[in-house]
mmCIF file of C-alpha atoms and ligand atoms in Angstrom:
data_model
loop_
_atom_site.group_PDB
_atom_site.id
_atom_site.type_symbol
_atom_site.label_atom_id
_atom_site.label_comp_id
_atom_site.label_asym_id
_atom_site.label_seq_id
_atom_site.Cartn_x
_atom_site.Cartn_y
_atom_site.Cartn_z
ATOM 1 C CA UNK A 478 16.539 20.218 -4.828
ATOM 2 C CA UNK A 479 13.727 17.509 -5.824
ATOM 3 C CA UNK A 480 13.882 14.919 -8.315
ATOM 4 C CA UNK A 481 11.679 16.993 -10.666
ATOM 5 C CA UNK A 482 14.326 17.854 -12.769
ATOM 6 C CA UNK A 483 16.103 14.372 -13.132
ATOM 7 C CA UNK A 484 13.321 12.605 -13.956
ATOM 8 C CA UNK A 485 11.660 14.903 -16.922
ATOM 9 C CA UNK A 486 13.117 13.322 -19.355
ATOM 10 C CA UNK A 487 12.000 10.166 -18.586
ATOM 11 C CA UNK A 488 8.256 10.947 -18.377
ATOM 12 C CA UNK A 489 6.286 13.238 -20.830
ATOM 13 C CA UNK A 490 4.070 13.877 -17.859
ATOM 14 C CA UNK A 491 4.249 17.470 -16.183
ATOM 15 C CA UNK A 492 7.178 18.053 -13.730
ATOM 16 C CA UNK A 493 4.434 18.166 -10.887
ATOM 17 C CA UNK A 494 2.993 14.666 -11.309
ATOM 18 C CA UNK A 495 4.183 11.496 -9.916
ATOM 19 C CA UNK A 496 7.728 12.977 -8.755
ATOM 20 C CA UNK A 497 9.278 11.141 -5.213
ATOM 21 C CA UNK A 498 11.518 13.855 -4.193
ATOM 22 C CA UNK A 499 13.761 13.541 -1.206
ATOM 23 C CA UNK A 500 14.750 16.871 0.220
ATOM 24 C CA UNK A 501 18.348 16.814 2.258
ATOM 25 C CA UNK A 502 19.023 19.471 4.317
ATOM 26 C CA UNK A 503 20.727 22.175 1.574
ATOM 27 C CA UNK A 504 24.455 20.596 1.553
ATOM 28 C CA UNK A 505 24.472 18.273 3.658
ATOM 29 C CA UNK A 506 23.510 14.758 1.500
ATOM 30 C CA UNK A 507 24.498 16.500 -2.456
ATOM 31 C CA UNK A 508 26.472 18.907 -3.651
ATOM 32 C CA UNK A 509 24.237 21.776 -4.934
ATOM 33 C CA UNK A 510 23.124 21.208 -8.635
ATOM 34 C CA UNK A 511 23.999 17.723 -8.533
ATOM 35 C CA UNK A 512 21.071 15.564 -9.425
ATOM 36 C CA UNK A 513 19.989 12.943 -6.746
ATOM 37 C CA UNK A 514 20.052 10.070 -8.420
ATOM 38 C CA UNK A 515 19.959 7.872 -5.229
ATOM 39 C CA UNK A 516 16.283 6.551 -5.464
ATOM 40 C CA UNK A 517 16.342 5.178 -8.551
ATOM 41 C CA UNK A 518 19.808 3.063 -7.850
ATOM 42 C CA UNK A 519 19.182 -0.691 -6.317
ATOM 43 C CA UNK A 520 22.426 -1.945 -4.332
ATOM 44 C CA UNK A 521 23.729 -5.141 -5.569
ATOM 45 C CA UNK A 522 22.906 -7.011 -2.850
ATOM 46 C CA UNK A 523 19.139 -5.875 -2.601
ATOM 47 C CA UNK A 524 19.352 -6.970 -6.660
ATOM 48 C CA UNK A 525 19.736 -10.152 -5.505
ATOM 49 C CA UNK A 526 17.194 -9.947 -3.002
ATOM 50 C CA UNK A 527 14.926 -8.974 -5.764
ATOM 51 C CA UNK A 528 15.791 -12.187 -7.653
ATOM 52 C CA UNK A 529 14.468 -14.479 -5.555
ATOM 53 C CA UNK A 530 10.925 -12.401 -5.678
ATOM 54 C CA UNK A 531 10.945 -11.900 -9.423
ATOM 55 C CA UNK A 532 11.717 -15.665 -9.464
ATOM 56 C CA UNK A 533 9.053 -17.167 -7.431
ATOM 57 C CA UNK A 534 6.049 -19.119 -8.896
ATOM 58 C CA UNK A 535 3.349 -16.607 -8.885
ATOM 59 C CA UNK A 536 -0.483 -17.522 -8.929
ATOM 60 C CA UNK A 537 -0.714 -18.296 -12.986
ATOM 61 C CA UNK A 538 -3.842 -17.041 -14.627
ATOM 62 C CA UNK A 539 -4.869 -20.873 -15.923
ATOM 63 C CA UNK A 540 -4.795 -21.863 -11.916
ATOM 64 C CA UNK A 541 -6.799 -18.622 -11.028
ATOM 65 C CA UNK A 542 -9.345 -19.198 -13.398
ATOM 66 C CA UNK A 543 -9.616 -22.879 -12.442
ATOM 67 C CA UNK A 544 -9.970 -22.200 -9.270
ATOM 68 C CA UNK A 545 -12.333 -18.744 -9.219
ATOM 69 C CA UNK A 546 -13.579 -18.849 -12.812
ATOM 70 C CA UNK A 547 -17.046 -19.469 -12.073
ATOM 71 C CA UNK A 548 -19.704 -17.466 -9.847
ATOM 72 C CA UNK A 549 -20.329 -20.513 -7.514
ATOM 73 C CA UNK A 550 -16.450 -20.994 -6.923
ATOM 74 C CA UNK A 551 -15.759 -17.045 -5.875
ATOM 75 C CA UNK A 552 -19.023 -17.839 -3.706
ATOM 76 C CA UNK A 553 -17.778 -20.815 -1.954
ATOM 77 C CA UNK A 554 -14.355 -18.897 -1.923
ATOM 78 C CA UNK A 555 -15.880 -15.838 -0.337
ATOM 79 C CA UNK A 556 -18.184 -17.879 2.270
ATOM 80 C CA UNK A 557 -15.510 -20.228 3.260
ATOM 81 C CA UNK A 558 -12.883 -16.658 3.783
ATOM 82 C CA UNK A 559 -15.775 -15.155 5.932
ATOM 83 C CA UNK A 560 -16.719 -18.014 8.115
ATOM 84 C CA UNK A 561 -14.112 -20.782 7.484
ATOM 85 C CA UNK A 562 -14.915 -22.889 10.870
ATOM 86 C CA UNK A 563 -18.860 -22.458 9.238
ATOM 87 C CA UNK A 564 -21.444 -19.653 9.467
ATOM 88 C CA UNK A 565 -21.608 -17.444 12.588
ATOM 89 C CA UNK A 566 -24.431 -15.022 12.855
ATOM 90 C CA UNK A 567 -23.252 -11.498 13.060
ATOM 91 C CA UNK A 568 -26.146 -10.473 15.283
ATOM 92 C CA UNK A 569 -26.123 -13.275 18.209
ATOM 93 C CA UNK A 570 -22.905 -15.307 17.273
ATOM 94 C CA UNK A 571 -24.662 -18.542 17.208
ATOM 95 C CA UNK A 572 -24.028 -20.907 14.164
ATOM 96 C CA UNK A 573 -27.501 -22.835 13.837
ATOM 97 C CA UNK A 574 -29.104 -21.723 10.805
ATOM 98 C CA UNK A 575 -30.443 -22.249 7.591
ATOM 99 C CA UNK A 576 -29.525 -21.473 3.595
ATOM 100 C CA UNK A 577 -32.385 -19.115 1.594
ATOM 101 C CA UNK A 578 -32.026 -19.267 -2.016
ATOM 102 C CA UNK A 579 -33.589 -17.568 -4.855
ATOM 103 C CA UNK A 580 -31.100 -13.960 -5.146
ATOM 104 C CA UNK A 581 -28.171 -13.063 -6.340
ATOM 105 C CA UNK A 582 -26.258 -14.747 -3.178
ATOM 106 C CA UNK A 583 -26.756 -16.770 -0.480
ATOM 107 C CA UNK A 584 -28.513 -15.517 2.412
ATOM 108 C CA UNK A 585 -28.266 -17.323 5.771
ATOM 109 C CA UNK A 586 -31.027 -17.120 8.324
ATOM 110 C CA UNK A 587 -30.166 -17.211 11.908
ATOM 111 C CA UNK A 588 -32.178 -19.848 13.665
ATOM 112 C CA UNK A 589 -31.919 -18.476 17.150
ATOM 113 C CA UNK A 590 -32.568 -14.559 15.950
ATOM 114 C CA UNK A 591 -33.828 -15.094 12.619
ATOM 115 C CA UNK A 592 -31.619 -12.282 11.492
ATOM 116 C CA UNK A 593 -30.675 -12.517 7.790
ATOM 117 C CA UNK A 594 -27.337 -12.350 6.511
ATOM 118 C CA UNK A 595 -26.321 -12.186 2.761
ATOM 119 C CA UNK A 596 -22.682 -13.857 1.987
ATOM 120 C CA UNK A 597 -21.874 -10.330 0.574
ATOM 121 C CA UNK A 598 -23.098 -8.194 3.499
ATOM 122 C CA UNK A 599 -20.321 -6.554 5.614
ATOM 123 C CA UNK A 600 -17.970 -7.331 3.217
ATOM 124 C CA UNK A 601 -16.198 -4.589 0.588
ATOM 125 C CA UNK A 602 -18.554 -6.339 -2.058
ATOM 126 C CA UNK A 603 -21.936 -5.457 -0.228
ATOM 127 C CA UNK A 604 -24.279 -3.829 -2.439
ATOM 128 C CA UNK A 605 -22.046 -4.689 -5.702
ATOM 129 C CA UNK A 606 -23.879 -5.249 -9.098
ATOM 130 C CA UNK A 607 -21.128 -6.590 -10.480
ATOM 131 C CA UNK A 608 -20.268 -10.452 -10.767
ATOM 132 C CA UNK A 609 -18.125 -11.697 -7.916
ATOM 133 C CA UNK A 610 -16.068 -13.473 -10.762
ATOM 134 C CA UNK A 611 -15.322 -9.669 -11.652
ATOM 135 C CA UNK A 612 -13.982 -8.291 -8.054
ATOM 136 C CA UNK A 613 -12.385 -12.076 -7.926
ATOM 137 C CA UNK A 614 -10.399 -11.233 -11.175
ATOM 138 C CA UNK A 615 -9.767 -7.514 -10.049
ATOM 139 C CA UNK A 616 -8.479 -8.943 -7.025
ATOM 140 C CA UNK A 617 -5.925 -11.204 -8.945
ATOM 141 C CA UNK A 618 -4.922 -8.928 -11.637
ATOM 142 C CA UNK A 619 -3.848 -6.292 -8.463
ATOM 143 C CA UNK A 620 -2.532 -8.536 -5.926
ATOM 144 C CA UNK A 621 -0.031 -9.864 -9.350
ATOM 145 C CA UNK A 622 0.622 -6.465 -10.963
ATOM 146 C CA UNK A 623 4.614 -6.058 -10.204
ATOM 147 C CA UNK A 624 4.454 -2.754 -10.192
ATOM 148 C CA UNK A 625 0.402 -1.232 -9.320
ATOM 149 C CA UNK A 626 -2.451 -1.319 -11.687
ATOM 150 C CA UNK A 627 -3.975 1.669 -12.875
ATOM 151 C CA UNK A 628 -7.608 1.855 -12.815
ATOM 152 C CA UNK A 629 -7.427 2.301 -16.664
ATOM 153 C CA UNK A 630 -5.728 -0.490 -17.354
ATOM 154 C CA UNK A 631 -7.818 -2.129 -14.673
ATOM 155 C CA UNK A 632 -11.439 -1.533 -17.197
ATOM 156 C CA UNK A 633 -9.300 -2.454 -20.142
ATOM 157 C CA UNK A 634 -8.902 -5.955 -18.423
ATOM 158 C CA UNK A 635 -12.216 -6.426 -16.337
ATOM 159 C CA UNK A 636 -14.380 -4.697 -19.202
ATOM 160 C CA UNK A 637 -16.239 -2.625 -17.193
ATOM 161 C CA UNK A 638 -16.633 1.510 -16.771
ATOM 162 C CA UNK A 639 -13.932 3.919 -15.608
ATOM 163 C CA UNK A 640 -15.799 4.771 -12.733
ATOM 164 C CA UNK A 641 -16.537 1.224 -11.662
ATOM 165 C CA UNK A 642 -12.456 0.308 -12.038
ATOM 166 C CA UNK A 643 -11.725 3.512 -10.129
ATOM 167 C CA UNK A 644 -14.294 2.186 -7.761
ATOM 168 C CA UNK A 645 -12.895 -1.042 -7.176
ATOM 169 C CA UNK A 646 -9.528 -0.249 -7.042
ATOM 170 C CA UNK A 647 -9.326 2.195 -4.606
ATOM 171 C CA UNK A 648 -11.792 -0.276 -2.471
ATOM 172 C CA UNK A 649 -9.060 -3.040 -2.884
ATOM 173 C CA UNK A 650 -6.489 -0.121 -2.351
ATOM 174 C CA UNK A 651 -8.389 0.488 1.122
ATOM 175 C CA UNK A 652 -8.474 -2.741 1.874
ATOM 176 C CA UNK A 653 -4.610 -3.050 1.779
ATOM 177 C CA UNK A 654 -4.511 0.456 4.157
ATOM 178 C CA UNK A 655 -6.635 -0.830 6.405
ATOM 179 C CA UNK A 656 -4.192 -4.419 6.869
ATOM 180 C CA UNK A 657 -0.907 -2.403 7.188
ATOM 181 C CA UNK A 658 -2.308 0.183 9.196
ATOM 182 C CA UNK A 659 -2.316 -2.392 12.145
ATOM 183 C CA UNK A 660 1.785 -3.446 11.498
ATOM 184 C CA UNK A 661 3.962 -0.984 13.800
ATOM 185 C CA UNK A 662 7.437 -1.283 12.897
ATOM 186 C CA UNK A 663 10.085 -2.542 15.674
ATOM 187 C CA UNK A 664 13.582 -3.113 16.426
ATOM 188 C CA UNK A 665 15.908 -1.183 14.100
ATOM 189 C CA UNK A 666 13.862 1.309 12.157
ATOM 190 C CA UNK A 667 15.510 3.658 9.420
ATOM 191 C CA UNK A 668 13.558 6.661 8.465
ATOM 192 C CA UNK A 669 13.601 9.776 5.892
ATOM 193 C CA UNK A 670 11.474 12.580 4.572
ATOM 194 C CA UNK A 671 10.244 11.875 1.530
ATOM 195 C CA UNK A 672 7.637 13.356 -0.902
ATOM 196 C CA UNK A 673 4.624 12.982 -3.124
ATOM 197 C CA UNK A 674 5.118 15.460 -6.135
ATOM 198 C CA UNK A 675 7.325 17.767 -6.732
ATOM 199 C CA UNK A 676 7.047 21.815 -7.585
ATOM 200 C CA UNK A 677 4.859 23.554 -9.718
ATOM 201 C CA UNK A 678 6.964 26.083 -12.767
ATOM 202 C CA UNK A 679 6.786 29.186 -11.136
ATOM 203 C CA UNK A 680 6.268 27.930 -7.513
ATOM 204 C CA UNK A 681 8.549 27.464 -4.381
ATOM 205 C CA UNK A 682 11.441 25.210 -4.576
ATOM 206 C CA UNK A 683 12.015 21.924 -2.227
ATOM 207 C CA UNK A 684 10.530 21.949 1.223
ATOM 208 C CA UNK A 685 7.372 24.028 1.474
ATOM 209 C CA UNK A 686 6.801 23.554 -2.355
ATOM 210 C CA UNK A 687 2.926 23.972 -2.146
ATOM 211 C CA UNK A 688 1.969 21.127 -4.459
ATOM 212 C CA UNK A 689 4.767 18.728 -2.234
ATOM 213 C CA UNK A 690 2.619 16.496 0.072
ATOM 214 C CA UNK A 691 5.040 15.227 2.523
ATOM 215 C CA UNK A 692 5.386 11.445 4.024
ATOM 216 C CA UNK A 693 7.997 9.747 6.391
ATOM 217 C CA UNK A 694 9.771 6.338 4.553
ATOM 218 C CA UNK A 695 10.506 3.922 7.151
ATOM 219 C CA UNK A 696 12.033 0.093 6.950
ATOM 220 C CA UNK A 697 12.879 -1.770 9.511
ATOM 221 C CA UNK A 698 15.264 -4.243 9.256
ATOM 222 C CA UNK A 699 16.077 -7.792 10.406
ATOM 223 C CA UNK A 700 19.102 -9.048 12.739
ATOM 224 C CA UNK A 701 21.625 -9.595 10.036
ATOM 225 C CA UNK A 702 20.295 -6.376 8.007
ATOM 226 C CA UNK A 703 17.599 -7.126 5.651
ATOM 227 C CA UNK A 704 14.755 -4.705 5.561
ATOM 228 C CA UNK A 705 11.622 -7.031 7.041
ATOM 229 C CA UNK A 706 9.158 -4.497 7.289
ATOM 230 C CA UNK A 707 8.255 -0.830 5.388
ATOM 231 C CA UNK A 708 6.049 1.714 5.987
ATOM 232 C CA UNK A 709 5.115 4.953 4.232
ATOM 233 C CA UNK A 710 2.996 7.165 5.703
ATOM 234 C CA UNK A 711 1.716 10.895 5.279
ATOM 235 C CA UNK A 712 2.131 13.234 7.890
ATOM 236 C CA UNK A 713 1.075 17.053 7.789
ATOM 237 C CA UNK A 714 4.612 18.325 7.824
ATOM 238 C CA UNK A 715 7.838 17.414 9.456
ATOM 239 C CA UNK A 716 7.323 19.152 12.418
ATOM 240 C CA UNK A 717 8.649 17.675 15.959
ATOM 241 C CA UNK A 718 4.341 17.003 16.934
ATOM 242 C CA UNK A 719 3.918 15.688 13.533
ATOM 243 C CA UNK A 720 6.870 12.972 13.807
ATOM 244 C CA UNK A 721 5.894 12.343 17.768
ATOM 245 C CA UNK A 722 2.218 11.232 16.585
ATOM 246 C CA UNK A 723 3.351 9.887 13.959
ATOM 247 C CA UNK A 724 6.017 7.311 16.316
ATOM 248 C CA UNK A 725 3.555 7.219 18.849
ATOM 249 C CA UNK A 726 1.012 4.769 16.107
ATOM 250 C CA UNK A 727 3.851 2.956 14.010
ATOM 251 C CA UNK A 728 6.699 2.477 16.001
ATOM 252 C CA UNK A 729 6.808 -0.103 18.877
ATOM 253 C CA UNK A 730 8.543 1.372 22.035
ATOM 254 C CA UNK A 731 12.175 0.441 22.987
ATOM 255 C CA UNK A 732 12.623 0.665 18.595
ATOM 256 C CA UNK A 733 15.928 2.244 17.587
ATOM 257 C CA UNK A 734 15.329 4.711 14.824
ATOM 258 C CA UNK A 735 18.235 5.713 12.689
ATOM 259 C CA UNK A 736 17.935 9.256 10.300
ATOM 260 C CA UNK A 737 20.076 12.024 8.940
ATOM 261 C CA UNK A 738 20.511 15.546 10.585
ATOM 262 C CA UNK A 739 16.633 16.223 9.881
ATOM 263 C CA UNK A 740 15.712 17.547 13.438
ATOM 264 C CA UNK A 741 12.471 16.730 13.765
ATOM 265 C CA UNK A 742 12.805 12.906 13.740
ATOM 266 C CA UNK A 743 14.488 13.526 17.210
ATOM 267 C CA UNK A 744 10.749 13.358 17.931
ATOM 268 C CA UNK A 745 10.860 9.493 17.969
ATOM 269 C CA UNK A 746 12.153 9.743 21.654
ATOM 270 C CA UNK A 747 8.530 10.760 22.487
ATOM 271 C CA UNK A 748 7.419 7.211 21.394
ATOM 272 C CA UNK A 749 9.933 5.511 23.737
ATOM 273 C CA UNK A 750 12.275 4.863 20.781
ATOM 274 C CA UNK A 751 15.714 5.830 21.055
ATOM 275 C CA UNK A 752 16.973 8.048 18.060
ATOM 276 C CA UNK A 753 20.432 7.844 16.310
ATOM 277 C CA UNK A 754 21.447 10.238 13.325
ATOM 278 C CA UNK A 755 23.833 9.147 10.860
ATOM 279 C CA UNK A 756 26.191 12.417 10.057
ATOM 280 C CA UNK A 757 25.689 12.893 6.196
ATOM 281 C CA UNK A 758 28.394 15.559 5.851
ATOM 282 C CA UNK A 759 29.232 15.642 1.966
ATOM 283 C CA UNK A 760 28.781 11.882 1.182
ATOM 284 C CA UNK A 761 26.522 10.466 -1.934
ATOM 285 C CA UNK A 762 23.881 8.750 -1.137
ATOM 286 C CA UNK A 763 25.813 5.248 -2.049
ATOM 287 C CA UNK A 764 28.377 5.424 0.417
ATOM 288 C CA UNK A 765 25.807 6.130 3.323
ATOM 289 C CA UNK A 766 24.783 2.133 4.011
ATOM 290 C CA UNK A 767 22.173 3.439 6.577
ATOM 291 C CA UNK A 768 19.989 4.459 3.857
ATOM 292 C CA UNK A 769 20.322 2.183 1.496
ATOM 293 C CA UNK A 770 17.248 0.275 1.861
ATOM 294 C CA UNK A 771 15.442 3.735 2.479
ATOM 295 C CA UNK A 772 16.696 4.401 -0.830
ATOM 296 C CA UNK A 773 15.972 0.960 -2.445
ATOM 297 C CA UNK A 774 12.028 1.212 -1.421
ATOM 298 C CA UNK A 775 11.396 4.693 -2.920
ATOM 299 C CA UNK A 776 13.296 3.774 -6.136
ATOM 300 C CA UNK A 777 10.694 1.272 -6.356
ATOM 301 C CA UNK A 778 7.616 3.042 -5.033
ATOM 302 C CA UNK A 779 8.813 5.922 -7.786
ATOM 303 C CA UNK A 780 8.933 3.295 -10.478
ATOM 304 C CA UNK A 781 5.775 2.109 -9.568
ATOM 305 C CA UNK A 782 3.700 5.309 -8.898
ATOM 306 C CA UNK A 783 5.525 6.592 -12.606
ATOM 307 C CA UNK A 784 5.244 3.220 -14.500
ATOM 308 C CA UNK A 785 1.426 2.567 -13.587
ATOM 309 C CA UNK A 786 -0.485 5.542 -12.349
ATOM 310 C CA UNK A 787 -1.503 8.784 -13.968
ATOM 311 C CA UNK A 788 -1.705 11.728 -12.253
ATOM 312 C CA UNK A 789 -3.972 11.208 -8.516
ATOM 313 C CA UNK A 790 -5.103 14.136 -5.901
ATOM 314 C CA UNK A 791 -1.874 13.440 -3.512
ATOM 315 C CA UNK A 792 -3.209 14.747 -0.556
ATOM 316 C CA UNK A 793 -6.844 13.050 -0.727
ATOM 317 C CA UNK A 794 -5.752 9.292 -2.331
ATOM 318 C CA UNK A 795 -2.144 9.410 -1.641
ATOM 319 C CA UNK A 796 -2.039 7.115 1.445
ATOM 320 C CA UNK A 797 -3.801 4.822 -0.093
ATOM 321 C CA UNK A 798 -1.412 4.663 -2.893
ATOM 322 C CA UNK A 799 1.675 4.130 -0.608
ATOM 323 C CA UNK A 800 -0.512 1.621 1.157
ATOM 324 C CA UNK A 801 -0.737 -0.611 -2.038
ATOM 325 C CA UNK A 802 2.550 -0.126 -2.636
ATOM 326 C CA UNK A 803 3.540 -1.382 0.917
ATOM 327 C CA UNK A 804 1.041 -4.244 1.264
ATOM 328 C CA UNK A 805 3.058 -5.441 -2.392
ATOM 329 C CA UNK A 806 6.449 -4.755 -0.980
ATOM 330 C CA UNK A 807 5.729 -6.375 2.843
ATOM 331 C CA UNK A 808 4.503 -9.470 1.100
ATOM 332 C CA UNK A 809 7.027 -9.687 -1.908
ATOM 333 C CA UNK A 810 8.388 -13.131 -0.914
ATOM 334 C CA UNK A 811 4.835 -14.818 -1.123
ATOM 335 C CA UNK A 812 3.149 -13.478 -4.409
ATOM 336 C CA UNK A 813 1.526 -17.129 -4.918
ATOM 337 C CA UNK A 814 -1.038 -16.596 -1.540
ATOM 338 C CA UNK A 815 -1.064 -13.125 -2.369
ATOM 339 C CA UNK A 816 -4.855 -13.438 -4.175
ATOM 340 C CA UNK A 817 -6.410 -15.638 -1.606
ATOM 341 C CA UNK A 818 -4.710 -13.184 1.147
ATOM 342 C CA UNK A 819 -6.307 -10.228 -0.152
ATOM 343 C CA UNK A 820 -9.986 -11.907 -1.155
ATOM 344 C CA UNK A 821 -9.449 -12.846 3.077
ATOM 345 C CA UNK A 822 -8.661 -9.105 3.864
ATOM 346 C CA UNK A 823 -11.904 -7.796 1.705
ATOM 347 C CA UNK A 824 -14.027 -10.085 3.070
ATOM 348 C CA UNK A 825 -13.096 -9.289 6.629
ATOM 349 C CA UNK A 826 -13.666 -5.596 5.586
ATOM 350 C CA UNK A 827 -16.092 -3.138 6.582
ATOM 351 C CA UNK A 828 -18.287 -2.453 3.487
ATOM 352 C CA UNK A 829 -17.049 0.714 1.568
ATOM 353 C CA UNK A 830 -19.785 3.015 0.238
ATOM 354 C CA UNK A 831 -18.838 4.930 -2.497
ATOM 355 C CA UNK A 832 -18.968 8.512 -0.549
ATOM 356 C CA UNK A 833 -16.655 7.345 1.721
ATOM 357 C CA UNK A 834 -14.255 5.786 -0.482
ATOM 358 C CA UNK A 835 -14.245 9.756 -2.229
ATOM 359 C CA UNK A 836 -13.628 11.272 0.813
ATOM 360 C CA UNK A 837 -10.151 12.932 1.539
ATOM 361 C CA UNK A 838 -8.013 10.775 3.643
ATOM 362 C CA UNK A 839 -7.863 12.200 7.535
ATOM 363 C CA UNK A 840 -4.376 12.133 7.954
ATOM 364 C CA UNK A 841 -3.632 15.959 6.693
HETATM 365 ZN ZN1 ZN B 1584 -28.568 -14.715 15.225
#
């Protein structure tokens, strides 16, 4: 069974678009027929937890635009994020060197090699048209959307094209993969199969539904319980290989990861990670505290994926959805630095040209 069905009613959207369906083994998590409801339930406690992040002084928009209203303070933003001890010449390394004026942006000229650097090169903004006050704004309006930003409502507020939002949101998106790609998860880690959209009318049914693109959830959690860390990643299948390559990059050794009766996740072991499955047997998903913050971070990733996206191509964008969802959810308790923390995360990123930000994502 898949969420498909439960959640129809609360979306006009097609039963195939933007579902989060959680396949148990038939049985063993709900009785047959019996909606799962679990994702979109968030335990008291974790409702408290939320508070004190919905509560938190954000970044407001007067103090972002006093700070990176104008072009020269996103420049002097984005040169002091690139080279904040002073400029460094990417060629030779040496910091002697003078300004050249006259462009767009800064260029600095290497004294020593004479090479020629513009504050924009090897950044995501190289070879942008656009205002840096735009990408600046962009920046903002993502890192402090609660729950995503589509790219429509992203050239309602910047006023630009639909192709230049998409554009710049899935480079920001990137940018946010490429930061929690290099987090591996440690100590206690709970996992689950999960899924990115849910059966066509007419198609297969739960696991091997052909328009289901598959993705392990996995939180780990602090010493007295709290989740610190999440991570959601695609995989090609839930296969033993799939789950052992997939431990092998995220999961520091000597981890203890916790599932249900889903044999493949025995895989783990293969990573050095011990493995320990929690017997379902005919429980709901609220009496099972193992997965309760499993459960608590898709409710929210469905909410968000439903609330803010349309439709997407699962299998080419969808880890880069999950990864803007995570880089949001592993930073919740610090939404004020959240801006400045991502502006320091695209300028430290490799430019993006547009083919590659089209192309499908490698993992399946
Ligand atoms: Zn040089």
């Amino acid at each position: 069974m898949t969420l498909a069905a439960a959640t129809e009613h609360l979306s006009p959207r097609p039963a195939n678009l933007l579902v989060i369906s959680n396949d148990r083994q038939p049985g063993s998590f709900h009785a047959p027929g019996e909606a799962y409801a679990g994702l979109q339930i968030v335990p008291e406690e974790s409702a408290m937890a939320m508070n004190r992040i919905q509560f938190q002084p954000g970044l407001s928009m007067p103090e972002f635009l006093r700070r990176f209203g104008t072009e020269a303070q996103c420049a002097a933003a984005l040169e002091h994020a690139r080279w904040s001890a002073g400029f460094r010449c990417p060629r030779c390394d040496r910091s002697d060197h003078c300004v050249l004026r006259g462009g767009t942006h800064k260029v600095f000229q290497c004294h020593a090699c004479r090479h020629q650097t513009s504050l924009i090169a090897g950044t995501i903004f190289q070879g942008t048209k656009l205002p840096l006050t735009v990408w600046f704004l962009a920046i903002y309006l993502v890192s402090q959307a609660k729950t995503g930003l589509s790219a429509l409502a992203l050239k309602r507020q910047l006023g630009v094209s639909y192709p230049t939002a998409w554009l710049i949101q899935h480079k920001l998106m990137q940018v946010m993969a490429d930061r929690e790609e290099r987090y591996v998860l440690t100590g206690q880690v709970h996992v689950d199969d999960a899924y990115l959209g849910g059966e066509r009318s007419g198609g297969k049914v739960g696991r091997g539904s052909e328009n289901k693109v598959p993705f392990v959830a996995a939180v780990s959690l602090t010493e007295d319980g709290h989740p610190a860390h999440t991570k959601l990643s695609l995989v090609p299948g839930f296969t033993r290989t799939a789950i052992a390559q997939w431990a092998n990059a995220h999961l520091a050794p000597g981890s203890t990861v916790f599932s249900d009766g889903l044999g493949c996740f025995s895989a783990v072991t293969a990573a050095g990670c011990t493995h320990q499955v929690t017997v379902v047997g005919g429980r709901k998903p609220n009496d099972l505290p193992e997965f309760k913050w499993i459960n608590t971070v898709l409710g929210n990733l469905k909410t968000s994926l439903s609330g803010s996206y349309h439709a997407f191509a699962f299998r080419k964008y969808g880890a880069r959805y999950l990864a803007a969802f995570t880089y949001r959810f592993n930073r919740r308790f610090d939404l004020q630095t959240l801006p400045t923390r991502l502006l320091a995360a695209a300028a430290g990123c490799a430019p993006r040209p547009m083919r590659s930000t089209r192309q499908a994502e490698v993992h399946c």
